[in-house]
Structures are given as structure tokens and as C-alpha cells.
Amino acid sequence: MDIVLELTDTLIADYAYAYLYPIRPELYDFSYEAATNISAQAFSSWTWKPATKFLQVQPSQAAYMSSLTRDNPYRQLATLIFITWIFGFIVYFVFATLSFYSIFDKRTLNHPRFIKNQIWLEIKQANKSMPFMAVCTAPLFLLEVRGYGNLYDTTDEGPGIWYNILQFPIFLLFTDLCIYWIHRCLHHPLFYKHLHKPHHKWIMPTPYASHAFHPLDGFAQSLPYHIFPFIFPLQKVAYVILFVFVNFWSILIHDGEYLTNNSVVNGAACHSLHHSRFEVNYGQFFTVFDRLGGTYRMPEAWMFEKEKKMSEKQWEKEAKTVDGFVKEIEGDDERAYGQERRETKKIK
């Protein structure tokens, strides 16, 4: 995350902190020479050290003109909160919107268990949660930035060239195992009603439901991603790639497009069953831990027959099945259903 922090500092934060927290007048020379980068450095205690050798962006004069230097932990924490919030917001809206307009089958909006104004409610829930999730997550990023994790830059600093490839499957398996148990615990009656129920409001989720969590629920399920580099080595650029990927994957498994009935990968079909059957398919990436834990439910053949899946006859059958699970798990159904019919021309 120090790579993203450095880029944010260079493009935005340096200018903001130089304006809000300038170097005190008695320590600063306002002569013409002080306007140059060299002179400005003379009055700053901070020295630039690139976060990575693969991407180096020279800091501007503004980087040396604030009393809160780049290595100040309070500044770093504040900027990391901003990055986590805004970066998550951008990834969510860009990828969820692309998925909704290019992949998501709009006929789902007419499903009898599609909630009235659901898309707006999903977006509202996601945006209510993101700032709080950012506040919870940023301290872990701060520890990583300040060198307490096992992040490395070049192959010479890591375990070896073989690990540059192996780190990806290790990351996916470790996080999937942890998320499986965290997710399963969130379905315990002690936690479900207070934390996880808001995400299960969406029986027929859209891509915008991908981040529509209670903030503590979302943070709990993201913890394995942040814990990983404190236990295992992880290359810095790979960390940024994986951070984007896990957000992107969360959107993909909510897009309603069942491409394949893969017995290994926990795709959209598997995850849709989690939303409609509740206590199955807790995994994020794979089915292996659900199989070992006895919670795996294989998607049915009709789910991959698009016309049958979108038929009113199938919808009615599914609605009755879902109602049974809702009554068993939640009791009274508090959702306000309403078919949201739209003209195809307006949606596409």
C-alpha cells in the first residue's frame, strides 16, 4: 500500500498538506530561492525514498513545504483512510456499473423477490459502510507502510523468484480458508441479525450488492487480506494487484451471470445459492472448504439454462423455496418486494 500512498502524496496529498499545514514562518525562507525544490528540501526533515524500484515518481516542491512530512504517522493514517475510502468507492462504482450494464441480466429486476428500489438501497448501504470500513482498515495499512509486515519490493528482497508466482495461490487459499470460517461465524444467531443480515437483504443481488454490507461485517471478511502480509511474504506490486482483484471478484460473484458449473471455483452460481439458501457456499474463491465443512451446495442444471432461469414458472417455484428459508433463518420477512419493471431501451 506504500506504492499507492506515494502516488497519492505526489498527485494530491502533498499540495493539500502544504496548504493546510505549511512549514512555520520562522523556519522558512520566503526568498525566491526558497521556491525552488533544492531550497525547500533544506527546510524539511523528510528525504524522499521511492516506495518501489518499479515505479518512481519524483516528488514536487510541495512535498517539502508542509510541517506534516510524508513520514509523519498521523498524516499517513489520515491519507490512508482517504485512499481506502475513495479507492474503494471508485473500484466499486466503476466495476459494478460496468458489470451491471454489460453482464447483468436486466430481467432479474422483475423477479418476485427483487426488492423495491433495490439498486438504490444496495448503493446506499455500500456508501454508508465504506467510510467506517476505511477507518477500521487504515491502521492495518499504516502498520504495513511503516514496515511491520512482510512486504518486499524486488526478488532479491523476497524468498526467491519461485515465490513471485507461488504467492498468488497461497494468498487465495489462505484468505479463502479464513473467509470461510469468518463468514460461517457471521451466520451464527449471535452475529447474523446484527451484522450479516443487511447483506442477505438481497435475495436476487445485483453487482451493486457486492459491497452492500454492514461495515463491521465487511471489515471482518476483509481481515484475511490484510493479515496475510503480516504472516507471509508478499511483493508490493502483487499486493496492490490482489487488492483490486478481491474487490473485482466480489462484484463478479454478484453479477448473476452463471458462466460455468465449475466444481472448484466458487462462482456467481454458487454464491447466488448462498443468497437464496443462506447457510451454504460460504467460500469466496473456491468450493474446497465448503466441501470439507459439509456446507457445499452444487448449482442445479436449470441455473445455466438462461431462458428457464428467467421464466416466471421457475421464479414462482424459487420464490416459494426462498420464502421457506427466510422463515427458517430470519422469521418474519421484513423485505418490501416490488417488481421493478423498466423498458429495455432505458436500461441498455
mmCIF file of C-alpha atoms in Angstrom:
data_model
loop_
_atom_site.group_PDB
_atom_site.id
_atom_site.type_symbol
_atom_site.label_atom_id
_atom_site.label_comp_id
_atom_site.label_asym_id
_atom_site.label_seq_id
_atom_site.Cartn_x
_atom_site.Cartn_y
_atom_site.Cartn_z
ATOM 1 C CA MET A 1 0.000 0.000 0.000
ATOM 2 C CA ASP A 2 3.031 2.310 0.305
ATOM 3 C CA ILE A 3 3.081 2.477 -3.517
ATOM 4 C CA VAL A 4 -0.472 3.805 -3.613
ATOM 5 C CA LEU A 5 0.304 6.137 -0.701
ATOM 6 C CA GLU A 6 3.319 7.573 -2.525
ATOM 7 C CA LEU A 7 1.322 8.171 -5.720
ATOM 8 C CA THR A 8 -1.476 9.814 -3.743
ATOM 9 C CA ASP A 9 1.026 12.029 -1.945
ATOM 10 C CA THR A 10 2.651 13.086 -5.210
ATOM 11 C CA LEU A 11 -0.578 13.818 -7.072
ATOM 12 C CA ILE A 12 -2.830 15.158 -4.311
ATOM 13 C CA ALA A 13 -1.790 14.985 -0.676
ATOM 14 C CA ASP A 14 1.484 16.952 -0.850
ATOM 15 C CA TYR A 15 -0.384 20.009 -2.110
ATOM 16 C CA ALA A 16 -3.180 19.627 0.436
ATOM 17 C CA TYR A 17 -0.843 19.275 3.425
ATOM 18 C CA ALA A 18 1.427 22.100 2.219
ATOM 19 C CA TYR A 19 -1.639 24.350 2.175
ATOM 20 C CA LEU A 20 -3.213 23.141 5.423
ATOM 21 C CA TYR A 21 -0.015 22.585 7.436
ATOM 22 C CA PRO A 22 2.744 24.770 5.953
ATOM 23 C CA ILE A 23 6.203 24.946 7.470
ATOM 24 C CA ARG A 24 6.173 27.534 10.240
ATOM 25 C CA PRO A 25 7.245 31.032 9.035
ATOM 26 C CA GLU A 26 10.182 31.283 11.420
ATOM 27 C CA LEU A 27 11.703 28.143 9.897
ATOM 28 C CA TYR A 28 11.013 29.020 6.313
ATOM 29 C CA ASP A 29 12.846 31.316 3.914
ATOM 30 C CA PHE A 30 10.367 33.194 1.727
ATOM 31 C CA SER A 31 13.034 34.382 -0.706
ATOM 32 C CA TYR A 32 12.951 33.444 -4.363
ATOM 33 C CA GLU A 33 15.459 30.669 -3.751
ATOM 34 C CA ALA A 34 13.076 29.032 -1.273
ATOM 35 C CA ALA A 35 10.623 28.491 -4.108
ATOM 36 C CA THR A 36 12.999 26.022 -5.715
ATOM 37 C CA ASN A 37 12.909 22.346 -4.874
ATOM 38 C CA ILE A 38 16.510 22.329 -3.624
ATOM 39 C CA SER A 39 15.969 25.187 -1.176
ATOM 40 C CA ALA A 40 12.678 23.746 0.018
ATOM 41 C CA GLN A 41 14.404 20.475 0.873
ATOM 42 C CA ALA A 42 16.778 22.353 3.147
ATOM 43 C CA PHE A 43 13.883 23.286 5.439
ATOM 44 C CA SER A 44 12.261 19.841 5.535
ATOM 45 C CA SER A 45 13.276 16.934 7.746
ATOM 46 C CA TRP A 46 11.918 14.438 5.222
ATOM 47 C CA THR A 47 14.008 12.777 2.495
ATOM 48 C CA TRP A 48 12.405 11.050 -0.451
ATOM 49 C CA LYS A 49 12.914 7.305 -0.736
ATOM 50 C CA PRO A 50 10.950 5.568 -3.521
ATOM 51 C CA ALA A 51 8.404 3.014 -2.318
ATOM 52 C CA THR A 52 9.306 0.699 -5.200
ATOM 53 C CA LYS A 53 12.015 0.414 -7.812
ATOM 54 C CA PHE A 54 9.427 -0.470 -10.456
ATOM 55 C CA LEU A 55 7.596 2.858 -10.390
ATOM 56 C CA GLN A 56 9.353 6.054 -9.343
ATOM 57 C CA VAL A 57 7.675 9.457 -9.420
ATOM 58 C CA GLN A 58 9.788 12.409 -8.322
ATOM 59 C CA PRO A 59 8.056 14.461 -5.606
ATOM 60 C CA SER A 60 7.187 18.061 -6.373
ATOM 61 C CA GLN A 61 8.262 21.098 -4.350
ATOM 62 C CA ALA A 62 5.053 20.781 -2.307
ATOM 63 C CA ALA A 63 6.372 17.570 -0.734
ATOM 64 C CA TYR A 64 8.914 19.637 1.230
ATOM 65 C CA MET A 65 6.657 22.534 2.212
ATOM 66 C CA SER A 66 4.496 21.018 4.952
ATOM 67 C CA SER A 67 5.188 20.663 8.650
ATOM 68 C CA LEU A 68 3.483 17.265 8.362
ATOM 69 C CA THR A 69 6.052 15.390 6.323
ATOM 70 C CA ARG A 70 5.253 12.249 4.338
ATOM 71 C CA ASP A 71 6.696 10.010 7.054
ATOM 72 C CA ASN A 72 4.506 11.500 9.796
ATOM 73 C CA PRO A 73 2.315 8.623 11.096
ATOM 74 C CA TYR A 74 -0.729 10.859 11.693
ATOM 75 C CA ARG A 75 -0.546 12.188 8.168
ATOM 76 C CA GLN A 76 -0.053 8.686 6.806
ATOM 77 C CA LEU A 77 -3.086 7.405 8.728
ATOM 78 C CA ALA A 78 -5.301 10.255 7.533
ATOM 79 C CA THR A 79 -4.196 9.778 3.915
ATOM 80 C CA LEU A 80 -4.662 6.006 4.119
ATOM 81 C CA ILE A 81 -8.232 6.478 5.355
ATOM 82 C CA PHE A 82 -8.834 8.754 2.376
ATOM 83 C CA ILE A 83 -7.227 6.274 -0.028
ATOM 84 C CA THR A 84 -9.141 3.269 1.329
ATOM 85 C CA TRP A 85 -12.445 5.121 1.163
ATOM 86 C CA ILE A 86 -12.063 6.838 -2.208
ATOM 87 C CA PHE A 87 -10.187 3.992 -3.898
ATOM 88 C CA GLY A 88 -12.821 1.518 -2.729
ATOM 89 C CA PHE A 89 -15.557 3.893 -3.878
ATOM 90 C CA ILE A 90 -14.047 4.218 -7.368
ATOM 91 C CA VAL A 91 -13.414 0.475 -7.800
ATOM 92 C CA TYR A 92 -16.937 -0.286 -6.581
ATOM 93 C CA PHE A 93 -18.732 2.150 -8.857
ATOM 94 C CA VAL A 94 -16.606 1.603 -11.962
ATOM 95 C CA PHE A 95 -16.616 -2.199 -11.922
ATOM 96 C CA ALA A 96 -20.152 -2.609 -10.534
ATOM 97 C CA THR A 97 -21.533 -0.239 -13.156
ATOM 98 C CA LEU A 98 -19.624 -1.945 -15.963
ATOM 99 C CA SER A 99 -20.901 -5.310 -14.742
ATOM 100 C CA PHE A 100 -24.474 -4.085 -14.410
ATOM 101 C CA TYR A 101 -24.664 -2.638 -17.920
ATOM 102 C CA SER A 102 -22.593 -5.263 -19.754
ATOM 103 C CA ILE A 103 -23.218 -8.559 -17.905
ATOM 104 C CA PHE A 104 -26.159 -8.421 -15.502
ATOM 105 C CA ASP A 105 -29.430 -9.748 -16.966
ATOM 106 C CA LYS A 106 -31.925 -6.898 -16.521
ATOM 107 C CA ARG A 107 -34.847 -9.330 -16.483
ATOM 108 C CA THR A 108 -33.825 -10.058 -12.900
ATOM 109 C CA LEU A 109 -35.361 -6.707 -11.959
ATOM 110 C CA ASN A 110 -38.774 -8.303 -12.498
ATOM 111 C CA HIS A 111 -38.126 -11.257 -10.193
ATOM 112 C CA PRO A 112 -40.792 -11.541 -7.461
ATOM 113 C CA ARG A 113 -38.072 -11.487 -4.799
ATOM 114 C CA PHE A 114 -36.349 -8.415 -6.161
ATOM 115 C CA ILE A 115 -36.792 -5.644 -3.587
ATOM 116 C CA LYS A 116 -38.475 -2.363 -4.423
ATOM 117 C CA ASN A 117 -35.804 0.259 -5.238
ATOM 118 C CA GLN A 118 -33.189 -2.425 -4.590
ATOM 119 C CA ILE A 119 -30.357 -0.946 -6.667
ATOM 120 C CA TRP A 120 -30.623 2.359 -4.853
ATOM 121 C CA LEU A 121 -30.754 0.558 -1.497
ATOM 122 C CA GLU A 122 -27.663 -1.505 -2.378
ATOM 123 C CA ILE A 123 -25.718 1.610 -3.359
ATOM 124 C CA LYS A 124 -26.912 3.433 -0.240
ATOM 125 C CA GLN A 125 -25.828 0.583 2.048
ATOM 126 C CA ALA A 126 -22.418 0.314 0.373
ATOM 127 C CA ASN A 127 -21.748 4.042 0.659
ATOM 128 C CA LYS A 128 -22.843 4.152 4.286
ATOM 129 C CA SER A 129 -20.400 1.372 5.120
ATOM 130 C CA MET A 130 -17.318 2.403 3.136
ATOM 131 C CA PRO A 131 -16.131 5.299 5.351
ATOM 132 C CA PHE A 132 -16.375 3.180 8.507
ATOM 133 C CA MET A 133 -14.635 0.258 6.829
ATOM 134 C CA ALA A 134 -11.877 2.647 5.751
ATOM 135 C CA VAL A 135 -11.374 3.840 9.335
ATOM 136 C CA CYS A 136 -11.113 0.220 10.530
ATOM 137 C CA THR A 137 -8.779 -0.842 7.707
ATOM 138 C CA ALA A 138 -6.375 2.117 7.562
ATOM 139 C CA PRO A 139 -4.477 1.250 10.813
ATOM 140 C CA LEU A 140 -3.527 -2.121 9.296
ATOM 141 C CA PHE A 141 -2.320 -0.369 6.145
ATOM 142 C CA LEU A 142 -0.336 2.028 8.348
ATOM 143 C CA LEU A 143 1.468 -0.868 10.023
ATOM 144 C CA GLU A 144 2.342 -2.254 6.587
ATOM 145 C CA VAL A 145 3.569 1.130 5.316
ATOM 146 C CA ARG A 146 5.742 1.586 8.390
ATOM 147 C CA GLY A 147 7.471 -1.740 7.805
ATOM 148 C CA TYR A 148 5.807 -4.080 10.285
ATOM 149 C CA GLY A 149 4.630 -6.511 7.611
ATOM 150 C CA ASN A 150 6.486 -8.857 5.271
ATOM 151 C CA LEU A 151 6.066 -6.807 2.100
ATOM 152 C CA TYR A 152 9.072 -6.815 -0.212
ATOM 153 C CA ASP A 153 9.925 -4.972 -3.417
ATOM 154 C CA THR A 154 12.453 -6.813 -5.580
ATOM 155 C CA THR A 155 13.026 -10.553 -5.918
ATOM 156 C CA ASP A 156 16.357 -10.193 -4.093
ATOM 157 C CA GLU A 157 14.476 -9.000 -1.010
ATOM 158 C CA GLY A 158 11.953 -11.863 -1.119
ATOM 159 C CA PRO A 159 12.167 -15.638 -0.713
ATOM 160 C CA GLY A 160 13.134 -16.134 -4.357
ATOM 161 C CA ILE A 161 11.903 -15.971 -7.920
ATOM 162 C CA TRP A 162 9.746 -19.081 -7.398
ATOM 163 C CA TYR A 163 7.759 -17.247 -4.719
ATOM 164 C CA ASN A 164 6.805 -14.433 -7.089
ATOM 165 C CA ILE A 165 4.380 -16.915 -8.685
ATOM 166 C CA LEU A 166 3.561 -19.087 -5.674
ATOM 167 C CA GLN A 167 2.422 -16.116 -3.568
ATOM 168 C CA PHE A 168 -0.785 -15.780 -5.611
ATOM 169 C CA PRO A 169 -2.263 -19.267 -4.955
ATOM 170 C CA ILE A 170 -1.052 -19.110 -1.328
ATOM 171 C CA PHE A 171 -2.857 -15.785 -0.898
ATOM 172 C CA LEU A 172 -6.089 -17.088 -2.438
ATOM 173 C CA LEU A 173 -6.098 -20.322 -0.410
ATOM 174 C CA PHE A 174 -5.222 -18.633 2.885
ATOM 175 C CA THR A 175 -7.792 -15.876 2.520
ATOM 176 C CA ASP A 176 -10.455 -18.306 1.292
ATOM 177 C CA LEU A 177 -9.943 -20.546 4.331
ATOM 178 C CA CYS A 178 -10.164 -17.596 6.718
ATOM 179 C CA ILE A 179 -13.160 -16.027 4.983
ATOM 180 C CA TYR A 180 -14.966 -19.372 5.030
ATOM 181 C CA TRP A 181 -14.840 -19.538 8.823
ATOM 182 C CA ILE A 182 -15.444 -15.822 9.370
ATOM 183 C CA HIS A 183 -18.421 -15.949 7.008
ATOM 184 C CA ARG A 184 -19.757 -19.067 8.666
ATOM 185 C CA CYS A 185 -19.431 -17.475 12.113
ATOM 186 C CA LEU A 186 -21.335 -14.428 10.858
ATOM 187 C CA HIS A 187 -24.285 -16.746 10.224
ATOM 188 C CA HIS A 188 -24.392 -17.729 13.889
ATOM 189 C CA PRO A 189 -27.554 -16.291 15.500
ATOM 190 C CA LEU A 190 -25.406 -14.120 17.790
ATOM 191 C CA PHE A 191 -23.961 -12.235 14.819
ATOM 192 C CA TYR A 192 -26.319 -12.764 11.904
ATOM 193 C CA LYS A 193 -29.143 -10.445 12.935
ATOM 194 C CA HIS A 194 -26.841 -7.577 13.949
ATOM 195 C CA LEU A 195 -24.053 -7.821 11.360
ATOM 196 C CA HIS A 196 -24.645 -10.104 8.396
ATOM 197 C CA LYS A 197 -28.391 -9.766 7.832
ATOM 198 C CA PRO A 198 -28.069 -6.458 5.894
ATOM 199 C CA HIS A 199 -26.115 -8.251 3.153
ATOM 200 C CA HIS A 200 -28.683 -11.049 2.971
ATOM 201 C CA LYS A 201 -31.395 -8.500 2.362
ATOM 202 C CA TRP A 202 -30.630 -9.033 -1.321
ATOM 203 C CA ILE A 203 -32.213 -12.351 -2.359
ATOM 204 C CA MET A 204 -31.542 -11.536 -6.012
ATOM 205 C CA PRO A 205 -28.385 -9.412 -5.766
ATOM 206 C CA THR A 206 -27.061 -7.089 -8.444
ATOM 207 C CA PRO A 207 -23.365 -6.151 -8.851
ATOM 208 C CA TYR A 208 -24.077 -3.165 -6.577
ATOM 209 C CA ALA A 209 -24.762 -5.609 -3.710
ATOM 210 C CA SER A 210 -21.098 -6.680 -3.749
ATOM 211 C CA HIS A 211 -20.094 -4.082 -1.140
ATOM 212 C CA ALA A 212 -23.518 -3.576 0.487
ATOM 213 C CA PHE A 213 -22.512 -4.850 3.936
ATOM 214 C CA HIS A 214 -22.773 -3.724 7.499
ATOM 215 C CA PRO A 215 -19.355 -2.023 7.961
ATOM 216 C CA LEU A 216 -18.173 -4.448 10.657
ATOM 217 C CA ASP A 217 -19.291 -7.384 8.509
ATOM 218 C CA GLY A 218 -17.373 -6.061 5.508
ATOM 219 C CA PHE A 219 -14.292 -5.360 7.622
ATOM 220 C CA ALA A 220 -14.397 -8.806 9.255
ATOM 221 C CA GLN A 221 -14.481 -10.536 5.867
ATOM 222 C CA SER A 222 -11.660 -8.345 4.545
ATOM 223 C CA LEU A 223 -9.366 -9.062 7.521
ATOM 224 C CA PRO A 224 -7.661 -12.105 5.908
ATOM 225 C CA TYR A 225 -6.447 -9.901 3.030
ATOM 226 C CA HIS A 226 -4.771 -7.532 5.480
ATOM 227 C CA ILE A 227 -3.474 -10.192 7.853
ATOM 228 C CA PHE A 228 -1.770 -12.143 5.062
ATOM 229 C CA PRO A 229 1.301 -9.853 4.608
ATOM 230 C CA PHE A 230 1.971 -9.994 8.363
ATOM 231 C CA ILE A 231 2.265 -13.786 8.164
ATOM 232 C CA PHE A 232 3.579 -14.443 4.638
ATOM 233 C CA PRO A 233 5.932 -12.500 2.364
ATOM 234 C CA LEU A 234 4.099 -10.541 -0.337
ATOM 235 C CA GLN A 235 5.526 -8.481 -3.174
ATOM 236 C CA LYS A 236 4.363 -4.851 -3.057
ATOM 237 C CA VAL A 237 3.027 -4.616 -6.608
ATOM 238 C CA ALA A 238 1.352 -8.023 -6.207
ATOM 239 C CA TYR A 239 -0.356 -6.668 -3.079
ATOM 240 C CA VAL A 240 -1.924 -3.792 -4.998
ATOM 241 C CA ILE A 241 -2.997 -6.150 -7.816
ATOM 242 C CA LEU A 242 -4.580 -8.559 -5.337
ATOM 243 C CA PHE A 243 -6.330 -5.711 -3.514
ATOM 244 C CA VAL A 244 -8.001 -4.680 -6.777
ATOM 245 C CA PHE A 245 -8.722 -8.293 -7.698
ATOM 246 C CA VAL A 246 -10.569 -9.192 -4.483
ATOM 247 C CA ASN A 247 -12.826 -6.158 -4.929
ATOM 248 C CA PHE A 248 -13.400 -7.074 -8.565
ATOM 249 C CA TRP A 249 -14.123 -10.717 -7.660
ATOM 250 C CA SER A 250 -16.697 -9.676 -5.094
ATOM 251 C CA ILE A 251 -18.550 -7.880 -7.885
ATOM 252 C CA LEU A 252 -18.264 -10.830 -10.282
ATOM 253 C CA ILE A 253 -19.903 -13.291 -7.883
ATOM 254 C CA HIS A 254 -22.873 -10.931 -7.564
ATOM 255 C CA ASP A 255 -23.401 -10.287 -11.286
ATOM 256 C CA GLY A 256 -25.967 -13.068 -11.790
ATOM 257 C CA GLU A 257 -24.194 -14.437 -14.848
ATOM 258 C CA TYR A 258 -23.638 -18.170 -14.369
ATOM 259 C CA LEU A 259 -20.990 -18.963 -16.947
ATOM 260 C CA THR A 260 -19.898 -22.397 -15.807
ATOM 261 C CA ASN A 261 -20.680 -25.017 -13.201
ATOM 262 C CA ASN A 262 -17.087 -25.409 -12.107
ATOM 263 C CA SER A 263 -16.583 -27.853 -9.241
ATOM 264 C CA VAL A 264 -13.548 -25.970 -7.909
ATOM 265 C CA VAL A 265 -14.296 -22.267 -8.342
ATOM 266 C CA ASN A 266 -16.931 -20.564 -6.211
ATOM 267 C CA GLY A 267 -18.506 -18.521 -8.987
ATOM 268 C CA ALA A 268 -21.663 -16.463 -9.283
ATOM 269 C CA ALA A 269 -23.915 -19.550 -9.403
ATOM 270 C CA CYS A 270 -22.528 -20.878 -6.118
ATOM 271 C CA HIS A 271 -22.759 -17.506 -4.433
ATOM 272 C CA SER A 272 -26.301 -16.890 -5.660
ATOM 273 C CA LEU A 273 -27.291 -20.034 -3.761
ATOM 274 C CA HIS A 274 -25.751 -18.532 -0.652
ATOM 275 C CA HIS A 275 -28.093 -15.546 -1.013
ATOM 276 C CA SER A 276 -31.181 -17.690 -1.620
ATOM 277 C CA ARG A 277 -30.368 -20.735 0.574
ATOM 278 C CA PHE A 278 -28.423 -18.783 3.222
ATOM 279 C CA GLU A 279 -26.329 -21.425 5.012
ATOM 280 C CA VAL A 280 -24.405 -22.917 2.082
ATOM 281 C CA ASN A 281 -21.400 -21.940 -0.059
ATOM 282 C CA TYR A 282 -19.582 -19.666 2.384
ATOM 283 C CA GLY A 283 -16.346 -19.646 0.380
ATOM 284 C CA GLN A 284 -15.104 -16.656 -1.587
ATOM 285 C CA PHE A 285 -12.925 -18.141 -4.317
ATOM 286 C CA PHE A 286 -13.104 -21.929 -4.115
ATOM 287 C CA THR A 287 -15.509 -24.702 -3.124
ATOM 288 C CA VAL A 288 -12.918 -26.837 -1.314
ATOM 289 C CA PHE A 289 -13.567 -25.522 2.199
ATOM 290 C CA ASP A 290 -17.330 -25.773 1.788
ATOM 291 C CA ARG A 291 -16.856 -29.374 0.686
ATOM 292 C CA LEU A 292 -14.640 -30.126 3.693
ATOM 293 C CA GLY A 293 -17.026 -28.298 6.024
ATOM 294 C CA GLY A 294 -20.141 -30.009 4.671
ATOM 295 C CA THR A 295 -21.724 -26.739 3.502
ATOM 296 C CA TYR A 296 -21.282 -27.073 -0.255
ATOM 297 C CA ARG A 297 -24.379 -26.977 -2.444
ATOM 298 C CA MET A 298 -23.890 -27.661 -6.132
ATOM 299 C CA PRO A 299 -25.730 -25.323 -8.509
ATOM 300 C CA GLU A 300 -28.606 -27.035 -10.321
ATOM 301 C CA ALA A 301 -28.647 -27.577 -14.062
ATOM 302 C CA TRP A 302 -31.542 -25.143 -14.684
ATOM 303 C CA MET A 303 -29.434 -22.281 -13.359
ATOM 304 C CA PHE A 304 -27.296 -22.495 -16.511
ATOM 305 C CA GLU A 305 -30.278 -22.513 -18.872
ATOM 306 C CA LYS A 306 -30.814 -18.775 -19.227
ATOM 307 C CA GLU A 307 -34.372 -18.869 -20.549
ATOM 308 C CA LYS A 308 -35.511 -21.359 -17.929
ATOM 309 C CA LYS A 309 -33.748 -19.432 -15.196
ATOM 310 C CA MET A 310 -35.605 -16.275 -16.244
ATOM 311 C CA SER A 311 -39.021 -17.903 -16.701
ATOM 312 C CA GLU A 312 -41.907 -16.850 -14.473
ATOM 313 C CA LYS A 313 -42.667 -20.511 -13.718
ATOM 314 C CA GLN A 314 -39.154 -21.002 -12.322
ATOM 315 C CA TRP A 315 -39.368 -17.708 -10.455
ATOM 316 C CA GLU A 316 -42.567 -18.764 -8.708
ATOM 317 C CA LYS A 317 -41.003 -22.062 -7.698
ATOM 318 C CA GLU A 318 -37.869 -20.338 -6.426
ATOM 319 C CA ALA A 319 -39.877 -17.713 -4.543
ATOM 320 C CA LYS A 320 -41.623 -20.421 -2.532
ATOM 321 C CA THR A 321 -38.297 -22.112 -1.775
ATOM 322 C CA VAL A 322 -36.697 -18.842 -0.713
ATOM 323 C CA ASP A 323 -39.660 -17.943 1.500
ATOM 324 C CA GLY A 324 -39.168 -21.202 3.371
ATOM 325 C CA PHE A 325 -35.502 -20.450 4.061
ATOM 326 C CA VAL A 326 -36.260 -16.851 5.062
ATOM 327 C CA LYS A 327 -38.856 -18.030 7.588
ATOM 328 C CA GLU A 328 -36.464 -20.664 8.956
ATOM 329 C CA ILE A 329 -33.451 -18.343 9.256
ATOM 330 C CA GLU A 330 -34.968 -14.918 9.909
ATOM 331 C CA GLY A 331 -38.560 -15.492 10.950
ATOM 332 C CA ASP A 332 -40.769 -12.716 9.619
ATOM 333 C CA ASP A 333 -39.672 -11.370 6.240
ATOM 334 C CA GLU A 334 -39.098 -7.621 6.601
ATOM 335 C CA ARG A 335 -38.245 -7.037 2.940
ATOM 336 C CA ALA A 336 -40.531 -4.878 0.800
ATOM 337 C CA TYR A 337 -40.734 -6.628 -2.548
ATOM 338 C CA GLY A 338 -41.896 -4.907 -5.686
ATOM 339 C CA GLN A 339 -41.311 -5.764 -9.314
ATOM 340 C CA GLU A 340 -39.137 -3.027 -10.767
ATOM 341 C CA ARG A 341 -40.137 -3.091 -14.436
ATOM 342 C CA ARG A 342 -38.170 -0.952 -16.839
ATOM 343 C CA GLU A 343 -38.111 -0.564 -20.576
ATOM 344 C CA THR A 344 -35.156 -2.340 -22.137
ATOM 345 C CA LYS A 345 -34.183 0.794 -24.055
ATOM 346 C CA LYS A 346 -33.794 2.800 -20.863
ATOM 347 C CA ILE A 347 -31.551 0.205 -19.232
ATOM 348 C CA LYS A 348 -29.228 -0.628 -22.113
#
